[in-house]
């Protein structure tokens, strides 16, 4: 049986994947100024608002499991969330995400 904690984490993962997929779709659209792309951007705003609300409601659980708000999030930085994430990575250094930018 899936625990409540894991269900929250999976739900957050699904929501962030939806946002990332829509962003890629908008950026690779052949006509970025079309009505379709504009409507997709409006829908992206709705999804980001939803994911921000979900993170705020479950922030204690998500931040203690190393999850930060989505990079496109409009949430202000919260010291408590950042501290919880850093504590998680200190205990689990192998789970720290690798830096995607290579110089």
mmCIF file of N, CA, C and O in Angstrom, residues 86-99:
data_model
loop_
_atom_site.group_PDB
_atom_site.id
_atom_site.type_symbol
_atom_site.label_atom_id
_atom_site.label_comp_id
_atom_site.label_asym_id
_atom_site.label_seq_id
_atom_site.Cartn_x
_atom_site.Cartn_y
_atom_site.Cartn_z
ATOM 1 N N UNK A 86 18.355 21.298 2.445
ATOM 2 C CA UNK A 86 19.784 21.105 2.694
ATOM 3 C C UNK A 86 20.032 20.028 3.746
ATOM 4 O O UNK A 86 20.959 19.235 3.618
ATOM 5 N N UNK A 87 19.198 19.982 4.773
ATOM 6 C CA UNK A 87 19.326 18.924 5.785
ATOM 7 C C UNK A 87 19.118 17.557 5.146
ATOM 8 O O UNK A 87 19.823 16.604 5.460
ATOM 9 N N UNK A 88 18.146 17.458 4.252
ATOM 10 C CA UNK A 88 17.873 16.195 3.572
ATOM 11 C C UNK A 88 19.090 15.751 2.760
ATOM 12 O O UNK A 88 19.486 14.588 2.800
ATOM 13 N N UNK A 89 19.703 16.686 2.020
ATOM 14 C CA UNK A 89 20.854 16.337 1.195
ATOM 15 C C UNK A 89 22.106 16.068 2.019
ATOM 16 O O UNK A 89 22.978 15.325 1.577
ATOM 17 N N UNK A 90 22.211 16.656 3.202
ATOM 18 C CA UNK A 90 23.330 16.323 4.081
ATOM 19 C C UNK A 90 23.218 14.877 4.558
ATOM 20 O O UNK A 90 24.215 14.168 4.658
ATOM 21 N N UNK A 91 22.001 14.435 4.832
ATOM 22 C CA UNK A 91 21.785 13.055 5.278
ATOM 23 C C UNK A 91 21.867 12.079 4.107
ATOM 24 O O UNK A 91 22.225 10.921 4.289
ATOM 25 N N UNK A 92 21.497 12.527 2.909
ATOM 26 C CA UNK A 92 21.459 11.676 1.707
ATOM 27 C C UNK A 92 22.245 12.332 0.571
ATOM 28 O O UNK A 92 21.653 12.797 -0.404
ATOM 29 N N UNK A 93 23.563 12.372 0.662
ATOM 30 C CA UNK A 93 24.333 13.096 -0.361
ATOM 31 C C UNK A 93 24.217 12.506 -1.768
ATOM 32 O O UNK A 93 24.336 13.233 -2.751
ATOM 33 N N UNK A 94 23.945 11.223 -1.884
ATOM 34 C CA UNK A 94 23.833 10.615 -3.212
ATOM 35 C C UNK A 94 22.558 11.021 -3.943
ATOM 36 O O UNK A 94 22.467 10.890 -5.150
ATOM 37 N N UNK A 95 21.582 11.501 -3.221
ATOM 38 C CA UNK A 95 20.314 11.895 -3.842
ATOM 39 C C UNK A 95 20.311 13.334 -4.331
ATOM 40 O O UNK A 95 19.357 13.775 -4.956
ATOM 41 N N UNK A 96 21.394 14.061 -4.046
ATOM 42 C CA UNK A 96 21.482 15.457 -4.504
ATOM 43 C C UNK A 96 21.500 15.471 -6.027
ATOM 44 O O UNK A 96 22.249 14.727 -6.655
ATOM 45 N N UNK A 97 20.663 16.306 -6.642
ATOM 46 C CA UNK A 97 20.646 16.348 -8.112
ATOM 47 C C UNK A 97 21.988 16.853 -8.641
ATOM 48 O O UNK A 97 22.610 17.733 -8.057
ATOM 49 N N UNK A 98 22.402 16.255 -9.728
ATOM 50 C CA UNK A 98 23.662 16.653 -10.339
ATOM 51 C C UNK A 98 23.461 17.953 -11.101
ATOM 52 O O UNK A 98 22.404 18.219 -11.636
ATOM 53 N N UNK A 99 24.499 18.759 -11.126
ATOM 54 C CA UNK A 99 24.436 20.035 -11.821
ATOM 55 C C UNK A 99 24.374 19.766 -13.320
ATOM 56 O O UNK A 99 25.244 19.120 -13.884
#
